[in-house]
Short mmCIF file of C-alpha atoms and ligand atoms in Angstrom, two decimals:
data_model
loop_
_atom_site.label_atom_id
_atom_site.label_comp_id
_atom_site.label_asym_id
_atom_site.label_seq_id
_atom_site.Cartn_x
_atom_site.Cartn_y
_atom_site.Cartn_z
CA UNK A 1 136.61 85.89 94.08
CA UNK A 2 136.43 89.55 94.19
CA UNK A 3 139.37 91.93 94.66
CA UNK A 4 141.32 89.41 96.41
CA UNK A 5 144.40 89.45 98.27
CA UNK A 6 146.74 88.08 100.19
CA UNK A 7 150.01 89.83 101.78
CA UNK A 8 151.66 87.60 104.16
CA UNK A 9 153.02 88.67 107.62
CA UNK A 10 156.62 89.23 106.97
CA UNK A 11 155.02 91.67 104.12
CA UNK A 12 155.04 89.85 100.35
CA UNK A 13 152.02 90.43 98.39
CA UNK A 14 151.76 87.32 97.00
CA UNK A 15 148.31 87.94 95.80
CA UNK A 16 146.98 91.52 94.40
CA UNK A 17 143.37 92.46 93.28
CA UNK A 18 142.28 88.81 91.55
CA UNK A 19 139.25 88.76 89.95
CA UNK A 20 137.83 85.29 88.83
CA UNK A 21 134.20 84.29 88.61
CA UNK A 22 133.93 80.25 87.71
CA UNK A 23 130.92 78.44 86.07
CA UNK A 24 130.16 75.06 87.58
CA UNK A 25 131.55 71.76 85.95
CA UNK A 26 134.80 74.45 84.88
CA UNK A 27 137.98 73.24 84.56
CA UNK A 28 139.98 76.28 85.27
CA UNK A 29 143.80 76.03 84.79
CA UNK A 30 145.93 78.33 86.13
CA UNK A 31 149.87 79.22 84.72
CA UNK A 32 152.84 80.66 85.66
CA UNK A 33 156.13 82.07 86.65
CA UNK A 34 157.43 80.28 89.89
CA UNK A 35 156.04 82.48 93.06
CA UNK A 36 153.73 84.24 90.78
CA UNK A 37 150.69 83.60 93.80
CA UNK A 38 148.83 80.15 92.14
CA UNK A 39 149.25 78.38 95.64
CA UNK A 40 148.44 80.84 97.46
CA UNK A 41 145.18 81.67 95.82
CA UNK A 42 144.12 77.82 95.79
CA UNK A 43 144.95 78.20 99.44
CA UNK A 44 142.54 80.76 100.58
CA UNK A 45 139.65 78.67 98.48
CA UNK A 46 140.20 76.59 100.78
CA UNK A 47 140.67 78.92 103.86
CA UNK A 48 143.99 77.11 104.45
CA UNK A 49 144.88 80.47 104.49
CA UNK A 50 143.25 83.69 104.54
CA UNK A 51 142.76 85.97 102.24
CA UNK A 52 144.23 90.09 103.95
CA UNK A 53 141.39 91.36 102.11
CA UNK A 54 138.45 90.53 99.17
CA UNK A 55 136.27 87.67 99.13
CA UNK A 56 135.40 84.54 97.80
CA UNK A 57 131.75 83.07 97.65
CA UNK A 58 131.06 79.98 96.67
CA UNK A 59 126.75 79.38 95.71
CA UNK A 60 127.20 83.07 96.36
CA UNK A 61 127.55 82.30 99.92
CA UNK A 62 131.00 83.84 101.70
CA UNK A 63 133.02 81.49 102.52
CA UNK A 64 134.85 83.44 105.06
CA UNK A 65 131.09 83.50 106.95
CA UNK A 66 131.60 79.16 106.41
CA UNK A 67 132.86 77.12 108.83
CA UNK A 68 136.59 76.56 107.77
CA UNK A 69 136.67 72.65 108.70
CA UNK A 70 133.49 72.02 106.73
CA UNK A 71 134.58 74.00 104.06
CA UNK A 72 137.70 72.29 103.80
CA UNK A 73 135.39 68.84 103.83
CA UNK A 74 133.65 70.05 101.11
CA UNK A 75 136.53 70.37 98.55
CA UNK A 76 138.78 68.08 97.38
CA UNK A 77 142.42 69.08 97.31
CA UNK A 78 145.31 67.03 95.26
CA UNK A 79 148.80 68.48 95.50
CA UNK A 80 151.87 67.08 94.11
CA UNK A 81 153.37 65.07 96.69
CA UNK A 82 150.07 62.63 96.93
CA UNK A 83 149.71 62.81 99.95
CA UNK A 84 148.56 59.18 101.24
CA UNK A 85 148.70 58.04 104.49
CA UNK A 86 152.22 55.85 104.32
CA UNK A 87 150.41 53.30 107.07
CA UNK A 88 146.65 53.05 105.67
CA UNK A 89 145.75 51.10 102.94
CA UNK A 90 144.49 52.26 99.94
CA UNK A 91 140.89 52.17 100.94
CA UNK A 92 142.03 53.51 104.31
CA UNK A 93 142.74 56.47 102.72
CA UNK A 94 140.12 56.96 100.51
CA UNK A 95 137.68 56.29 102.92
CA UNK A 96 140.10 59.37 104.84
CA UNK A 97 137.50 62.07 104.65
CA UNK A 98 133.54 60.60 104.05
CA UNK A 99 134.76 58.94 107.44
CA UNK A 100 135.05 62.19 108.79
CA UNK A 101 131.63 63.36 107.77
CA UNK A 102 130.34 60.73 109.28
CA UNK A 103 129.47 57.93 106.78
CA UNK A 104 128.73 54.80 107.04
CA UNK A 105 130.74 51.64 106.89
CA UNK A 106 128.86 50.06 104.35
CA UNK A 107 128.73 53.69 101.85
CA UNK A 108 132.44 54.29 102.54
CA UNK A 109 133.06 50.90 101.06
CA UNK A 110 131.44 51.16 98.40
CA UNK A 111 132.54 53.72 97.86
CA UNK A 112 136.09 53.57 97.97
CA UNK A 113 135.25 50.37 95.37
CA UNK A 114 133.69 53.07 93.17
CA UNK A 115 136.95 55.18 93.35
CA UNK A 116 139.20 52.28 92.53
CA UNK A 117 137.00 51.39 89.39
CA UNK A 118 137.38 55.05 88.43
CA UNK A 119 140.46 55.07 89.33
CA UNK A 120 140.92 52.32 86.41
CA UNK A 121 142.90 50.48 88.84
CA UNK A 122 141.90 46.81 90.09
CA UNK A 123 139.89 46.54 93.06
CA UNK A 124 142.35 44.68 95.14
CA UNK A 125 144.39 46.95 95.09
CA UNK A 126 142.62 48.88 97.52
CA UNK A 127 143.63 46.68 100.72
CA UNK A 128 147.41 47.15 99.36
CA UNK A 129 150.07 50.19 100.95
CA UNK A 130 150.73 52.82 98.65
CA UNK A 131 154.43 52.42 99.04
CA UNK A 132 153.61 48.99 97.57
CA UNK A 133 152.74 51.49 94.46
CA UNK A 134 153.78 53.01 91.37
CA UNK A 135 154.26 56.99 91.47
CA UNK A 136 151.33 56.74 88.99
CA UNK A 137 148.85 54.64 90.53
CA UNK A 138 149.43 56.31 93.83
CA UNK A 139 148.45 59.88 91.79
CA UNK A 140 145.45 57.84 90.18
CA UNK A 141 144.64 57.36 94.05
CA UNK A 142 145.25 60.40 95.03
CA UNK A 143 143.18 62.52 92.44
CA UNK A 144 140.12 59.55 92.88
CA UNK A 145 140.74 59.79 96.91
CA UNK A 146 140.13 63.85 96.50
CA UNK A 147 136.65 62.83 94.55
CA UNK A 148 135.35 60.48 97.26
CA UNK A 149 133.39 62.52 99.35
CA UNK A 150 131.48 63.67 96.08
CA UNK A 151 132.63 67.04 96.49
CA UNK A 152 131.75 69.85 93.88
CA UNK A 153 134.58 71.94 93.62
CA UNK A 154 138.46 70.14 92.96
CA UNK A 155 141.88 71.64 93.59
CA UNK A 156 145.15 70.64 92.07
CA UNK A 157 147.89 72.00 92.76
CA UNK A 158 150.89 70.42 90.36
CA UNK A 159 149.01 67.23 90.71
CA UNK A 160 151.62 65.60 87.91
CA UNK A 161 154.67 67.69 88.56
CA UNK A 162 156.71 65.06 89.93
CA UNK A 163 155.11 62.29 87.60
CA UNK A 164 157.50 61.31 84.38
CA UNK A 165 155.65 62.15 80.85
CA UNK A 166 154.29 58.98 79.90
CA UNK A 167 152.59 58.77 83.45
CA UNK A 168 152.00 62.03 83.06
CA UNK A 169 149.91 61.98 80.36
CA UNK A 170 147.59 58.85 81.22
CA UNK A 171 146.52 61.26 84.37
CA UNK A 172 145.84 63.61 81.97
CA UNK A 173 143.56 61.70 80.45
CA UNK A 174 142.41 60.74 83.88
CA UNK A 175 141.65 63.55 85.06
CA UNK A 176 139.89 65.59 82.10
CA UNK A 177 137.45 62.46 81.84
CA UNK A 178 136.40 62.52 85.51
CA UNK A 179 135.55 66.41 85.14
CA UNK A 180 133.84 66.53 82.15
CA UNK A 181 131.87 62.75 83.07
CA UNK A 182 131.02 64.29 86.82
CA UNK A 183 130.92 67.41 86.10
CA UNK A 184 132.96 68.82 88.41
CA UNK A 185 134.41 72.37 89.30
CA UNK A 186 138.20 71.58 88.72
CA UNK A 187 141.00 74.62 89.48
CA UNK A 188 144.29 72.96 88.34
CA UNK A 189 148.28 74.27 88.52
CA UNK A 190 150.57 73.62 86.42
CA UNK A 191 153.71 74.74 84.96
CA UNK A 192 152.85 73.07 81.55
CA UNK A 193 151.51 75.25 79.00
CA UNK A 194 150.13 72.08 76.85
CA UNK A 195 148.83 70.44 80.43
CA UNK A 196 147.05 73.81 80.50
CA UNK A 197 145.88 74.45 77.12
CA UNK A 198 144.83 70.39 76.72
CA UNK A 199 142.72 70.61 79.98
CA UNK A 200 140.93 73.81 80.68
CA UNK A 201 138.48 75.06 79.88
CA UNK A 202 139.34 78.44 80.71
CA UNK A 203 143.37 80.17 81.12
CA UNK A 204 144.49 81.95 84.23
CA UNK A 205 148.12 83.47 83.68
CA UNK A 206 149.70 84.91 86.42
CA UNK A 207 152.67 86.72 86.41
CA UNK A 208 153.55 88.36 90.66
CA UNK A 209 150.59 87.38 92.22
CA UNK A 210 148.49 89.35 89.42
CA UNK A 211 146.38 87.49 86.75
CA UNK A 212 147.56 88.85 83.63
CA UNK A 213 145.37 87.46 81.19
CA UNK A 214 141.74 85.14 82.15
CA UNK A 215 140.37 83.52 78.21
CA UNK A 216 139.50 80.33 76.97
CA UNK A 217 143.03 78.55 75.16
CA UNK A 218 142.31 79.07 71.93
CA UNK A 219 142.33 83.12 72.95
CA UNK A 220 144.62 83.23 74.83
CA UNK A 221 146.91 81.36 71.95
CA UNK A 222 145.23 83.77 69.18
CA UNK A 223 145.70 86.90 71.40
CA UNK A 224 148.79 86.47 73.62
CA UNK A 225 148.11 89.61 76.37
CA UNK A 226 151.23 91.02 76.08
CA UNK A 227 155.50 90.13 75.63
CA UNK A 228 155.22 87.85 79.27
CA UNK A 229 152.17 85.39 77.72
CA UNK A 230 154.32 85.21 74.07
CA UNK A 231 156.84 83.58 75.73
CA UNK A 232 155.07 81.96 78.23
CA UNK A 233 153.43 80.26 75.96
CA UNK A 234 155.94 80.16 73.50
CA UNK A 235 157.07 80.23 69.69
CA UNK A 236 155.79 77.05 68.21
CA UNK A 237 152.66 76.95 69.80
CA UNK A 238 151.76 80.54 68.42
CA UNK A 239 152.76 79.81 65.21
CA UNK A 240 150.61 75.93 65.26
CA UNK A 241 147.80 77.78 66.38
CA UNK A 242 147.72 80.71 63.25
CA UNK A 243 144.78 79.68 60.94
CA UNK A 244 145.57 81.79 58.08
CA UNK A 245 148.57 80.77 57.79
CA UNK A 246 148.66 77.06 56.30
CA UNK A 247 151.64 75.79 54.41
CA UNK A 248 155.19 76.04 54.27
CA UNK A 249 155.08 77.88 50.65
CA UNK A 250 153.09 80.85 52.22
CA UNK A 251 156.07 81.79 54.30
CA UNK A 252 158.67 81.08 52.26
CA UNK A 253 161.16 83.02 50.34
CA UNK A 254 161.71 82.58 46.55
CA UNK A 255 165.03 82.66 45.07
CA UNK A 256 167.56 81.20 47.34
CA UNK A 257 171.40 81.39 46.89
CA UNK A 258 172.10 78.83 44.66
CA UNK A 259 175.20 77.33 42.69
CA UNK A 260 175.82 73.70 40.69
CA UNK A 261 177.97 71.30 41.41
CA UNK A 262 180.69 72.75 38.03
CA UNK A 263 180.88 75.43 39.29
CA UNK A 264 183.93 76.04 41.53
CA UNK A 265 184.85 77.16 45.30
CA UNK A 266 185.43 81.20 43.30
CA UNK A 267 181.97 81.09 41.56
CA UNK A 268 180.85 80.24 45.60
CA UNK A 269 182.95 83.15 47.30
CA UNK A 270 182.05 85.68 44.94
CA UNK A 271 178.31 84.33 44.95
CA UNK A 272 178.18 84.34 48.93
CA UNK A 273 179.41 88.01 48.68
CA UNK A 274 177.21 89.83 45.85
CA UNK A 275 174.17 87.33 48.02
CA UNK A 276 175.72 88.33 51.68
CA UNK A 277 175.13 84.78 52.72
CA UNK A 278 177.22 82.17 53.47
CA UNK A 279 175.49 79.35 53.66
CA UNK A 280 174.45 78.50 48.89
CA UNK A 281 172.14 75.90 47.84
CA UNK A 282 173.78 72.92 45.18
CA UNK A 283 171.18 72.36 42.54
CA UNK A 284 172.08 70.13 38.95
CA UNK A 285 170.08 72.10 35.85
CA UNK A 286 167.10 70.42 36.51
CA UNK A 287 167.64 72.27 39.78
CA UNK A 288 167.06 69.85 41.74
CA UNK A 289 168.51 70.00 45.45
CA UNK A 290 171.59 68.13 45.84
CA UNK A 291 173.15 69.50 49.21
CA UNK A 292 174.51 72.64 50.09
CA UNK A 293 177.82 74.37 50.46
CA UNK A 294 179.03 76.89 53.30
CA UNK A 295 181.78 78.79 55.15
CA UNK A 296 183.33 76.60 56.43
CA UNK A 297 184.10 74.17 53.66
CA UNK A 298 185.11 76.87 51.92
CA UNK A 299 187.68 78.41 54.17
CA UNK A 300 189.66 74.37 54.59
CA UNK A 301 189.50 74.47 50.96
CA UNK A 302 192.71 76.55 49.22
CA UNK A 303 192.29 75.51 45.42
CA UNK A 304 189.47 78.34 43.84
CA UNK A 305 189.21 76.30 40.85
CA UNK A 306 187.94 73.31 43.24
CA UNK A 307 184.75 72.11 41.83
CA UNK A 308 181.26 72.33 44.16
CA UNK A 309 180.82 68.95 44.00
CA UNK A 310 183.51 67.82 45.68
CA UNK A 311 182.59 69.51 48.55
CA UNK A 312 178.86 69.15 48.70
CA UNK A 313 177.75 68.85 51.87
CA UNK A 314 174.98 66.13 50.97
CA UNK A 315 173.00 65.60 54.63
CA UNK A 316 170.66 68.55 54.06
CA UNK A 317 167.60 69.16 55.79
CA UNK A 318 164.05 70.61 53.37
CA UNK A 319 161.25 70.49 53.94
CA UNK A 320 158.34 70.34 51.16
CA UNK A 321 156.51 73.52 49.77
CA UNK A 322 153.21 71.99 50.62
CA UNK A 323 153.81 71.04 53.95
CA UNK A 324 151.36 72.05 56.44
CA UNK A 325 153.14 74.40 58.91
CA UNK A 326 151.94 72.86 61.93
CA UNK A 327 153.53 69.55 61.23
CA UNK A 328 157.16 71.24 60.77
CA UNK A 329 157.68 74.47 62.44
CA UNK A 330 158.63 72.45 65.93
CA UNK A 331 160.97 70.58 63.45
CA UNK A 332 162.17 73.42 62.11
CA UNK A 333 162.63 75.56 64.94
CA UNK A 334 164.43 72.37 67.55
CA UNK A 335 166.70 71.82 64.05
CA UNK A 336 168.26 74.67 65.22
CA UNK A 337 168.78 76.00 62.04
CA UNK A 338 168.56 79.55 60.38
CA UNK A 339 166.81 78.29 57.39
CA UNK A 340 165.22 75.30 55.71
CA UNK A 341 165.45 74.53 51.73
CA UNK A 342 161.78 74.34 50.89
CA UNK A 343 161.52 71.59 47.61
CA UNK A 344 158.40 71.15 44.90
CA UNK A 345 157.40 67.02 44.77
CA UNK A 346 160.37 66.38 42.57
CA UNK A 347 162.56 67.77 45.09
CA UNK A 348 163.44 70.86 43.03
CA UNK A 349 163.50 73.52 45.64
CA UNK A 350 161.25 75.96 44.93
CA UNK A 351 162.20 78.41 48.16
CA UNK A 352 163.59 78.91 51.31
CA UNK A 353 162.06 79.42 54.77
CA UNK A 354 164.18 81.94 57.42
CA UNK A 355 164.01 82.14 61.23
CA UNK A 356 163.07 85.19 61.12
CA UNK A 357 160.01 84.44 58.89
CA UNK A 358 158.43 82.06 61.64
CA UNK A 359 159.24 84.59 64.28
CA UNK A 360 157.55 87.03 62.55
CA UNK A 361 154.45 85.22 62.33
CA UNK A 362 154.81 85.43 66.19
CA UNK A 363 154.90 89.04 65.85
CA UNK A 364 151.62 89.28 64.10
CA UNK A 365 150.18 86.94 65.97
CA UNK A 366 150.17 89.65 68.26
CA UNK A 367 148.54 92.31 66.98
CA UNK A 368 145.86 90.41 66.05
CA UNK A 369 146.42 87.85 63.06
CA UNK A 370 146.22 89.89 60.09
CA UNK A 371 143.14 88.44 57.55
CA UNK A 372 145.39 86.39 54.55
CA UNK A 373 143.53 86.00 51.08
CA UNK A 374 146.29 83.60 50.67
CA UNK A 375 144.44 79.93 49.49
CA UNK A 376 145.90 77.21 51.38
CA UNK A 377 147.84 74.73 48.82
CA UNK A 378 146.84 71.52 49.10
CA UNK A 379 147.95 69.83 52.40
CA UNK A 380 149.47 67.02 50.18
CA UNK A 381 152.45 65.84 52.35
CA UNK A 382 153.71 67.26 55.98
CA UNK A 383 156.53 65.41 56.02
CA UNK A 384 159.94 67.06 56.73
CA UNK A 385 162.85 65.42 55.22
CA UNK A 386 165.76 64.25 57.04
CA UNK A 387 168.27 62.61 55.82
CA UNK A 388 171.25 63.47 57.85
CA UNK A 389 171.17 62.40 61.54
CA UNK A 390 174.70 64.32 62.16
CA UNK A 391 175.22 67.55 61.39
CA UNK A 392 173.45 68.22 57.82
CA UNK A 393 171.22 70.39 59.53
CA UNK A 394 173.28 72.51 62.05
CA UNK A 395 175.96 73.21 59.51
CA UNK A 396 173.84 75.05 57.52
CA UNK A 397 173.69 79.12 58.73
P1 LIG B 1 153.54 79.84 93.34
O1 LIG B 1 152.72 78.36 93.58
O2 LIG B 1 152.26 80.48 91.80
O3 LIG B 1 154.89 79.20 92.52
P2 LIG B 1 152.93 80.40 95.95
O4 LIG B 1 151.46 81.15 96.31
O5 LIG B 1 153.53 79.65 96.69
O6 LIG B 1 153.84 80.78 94.48
O7 LIG B 1 153.61 81.97 96.42
C1 LIG B 1 153.15 83.42 96.60
C2 LIG B 1 154.77 84.64 96.64
O8 LIG B 1 154.62 84.38 98.28
C3 LIG B 1 155.83 83.61 96.51
O9 LIG B 1 156.85 84.71 96.36
C4 LIG B 1 156.59 83.37 97.42
O10 LIG B 1 157.49 83.45 98.23
C5 LIG B 1 155.33 83.98 98.90
N1 LIG B 1 155.33 83.32 100.05
C6 LIG B 1 154.60 81.73 100.15
N2 LIG B 1 154.34 81.50 100.89
C7 LIG B 1 154.64 82.19 101.94
C8 LIG B 1 154.38 82.90 103.86
N3 LIG B 1 154.03 81.60 104.49
N4 LIG B 1 155.12 83.65 103.39
C9 LIG B 1 156.07 84.76 103.36
N5 LIG B 1 156.05 84.56 101.89
C10 LIG B 1 155.69 83.51 101.74
MG1 LIG B 2 152.75 76.31 94.06
#
């Protein structure tokens, strides 16, 4: 695709100076905000739409010079709402394009059986009607139907958008396997970043009709082109992708503000003031984490001589210093807490991970990850320990 542009009759420029060279057997995923021109681009590839300017070539041949009907039959197309004909059996549905191409009845029949096997569905399902199948089964048929005429290029426009996550995962596995086994070229539109990163050999990130970044999933994670891409990827995935930062101990802050169980409310107020924090971690004489106290507790207790141990929150989320970042970061972020205490294998307090530290990693990723000379500690325990089910984590601000 060279300098591809699509301006709709109403003046809307849906695709602007789009350039992409796709090699045979690639799996390209388009991802971007709604209305960024993904569907328009797909529809130009099979000439359901004609571009305003620019060229599309397949094997060096300009498609605007090809017969559009012939072209369309040579390209498989899968859409979100499946598009199976309800009054036709599954077999008839699979045979639509082979029939249009004039294949013999026998060859079509053989192909239908082969396709249902590829879809990993029972052979007798060929005689059923779409309405008798689940949404996931129908979409399996939708996918193999696009392959039935042995097309080299398959376009899939948000094919799994309407499916539940489990069905979606099994369909992703099917698509990935088919693409790899059959060596066909897949161009796939999705709004699910995990899906794009998991399936694609290259990802095309679209915004307002333009390609913002085109690269392998790995490079996009390592070097997002700009803030738009960063936001699209999400901070969690970026942190996971940082190769040099492996364990919690590499990003934790030392000397978190703490207090002992026998100290008093007055001590807590003074320490919070000195350290400018609104939470103190409670540790015993062996520095073992007991819980935390925060400003909310302090406000509801009148007597400043009250010992800390009588109002310690014992339900506290914590992580181990040698936990892998990749295994804990999503859980830290999802807890919605600003800070998480870090302990050693004896549950002794050794540091604190702040949300700010995690966000800093994202900024480093943006600048192009600097080489780190930290050596990773041995990743023994990757578990974040949650002893709380209620608000233990949330109230720890
Ligand atoms: P995406 O698939 O990325 O969500 P589309 O390619 O469907 O985006 O649409 C790109 C832009 O073109 C959108 O702003 C959309 O509203 C506009 N658009 C799509 N189809 C038409 C049309 N037939 N006439 C005018 N504008 C259109
Ligand atoms: Mg679309």
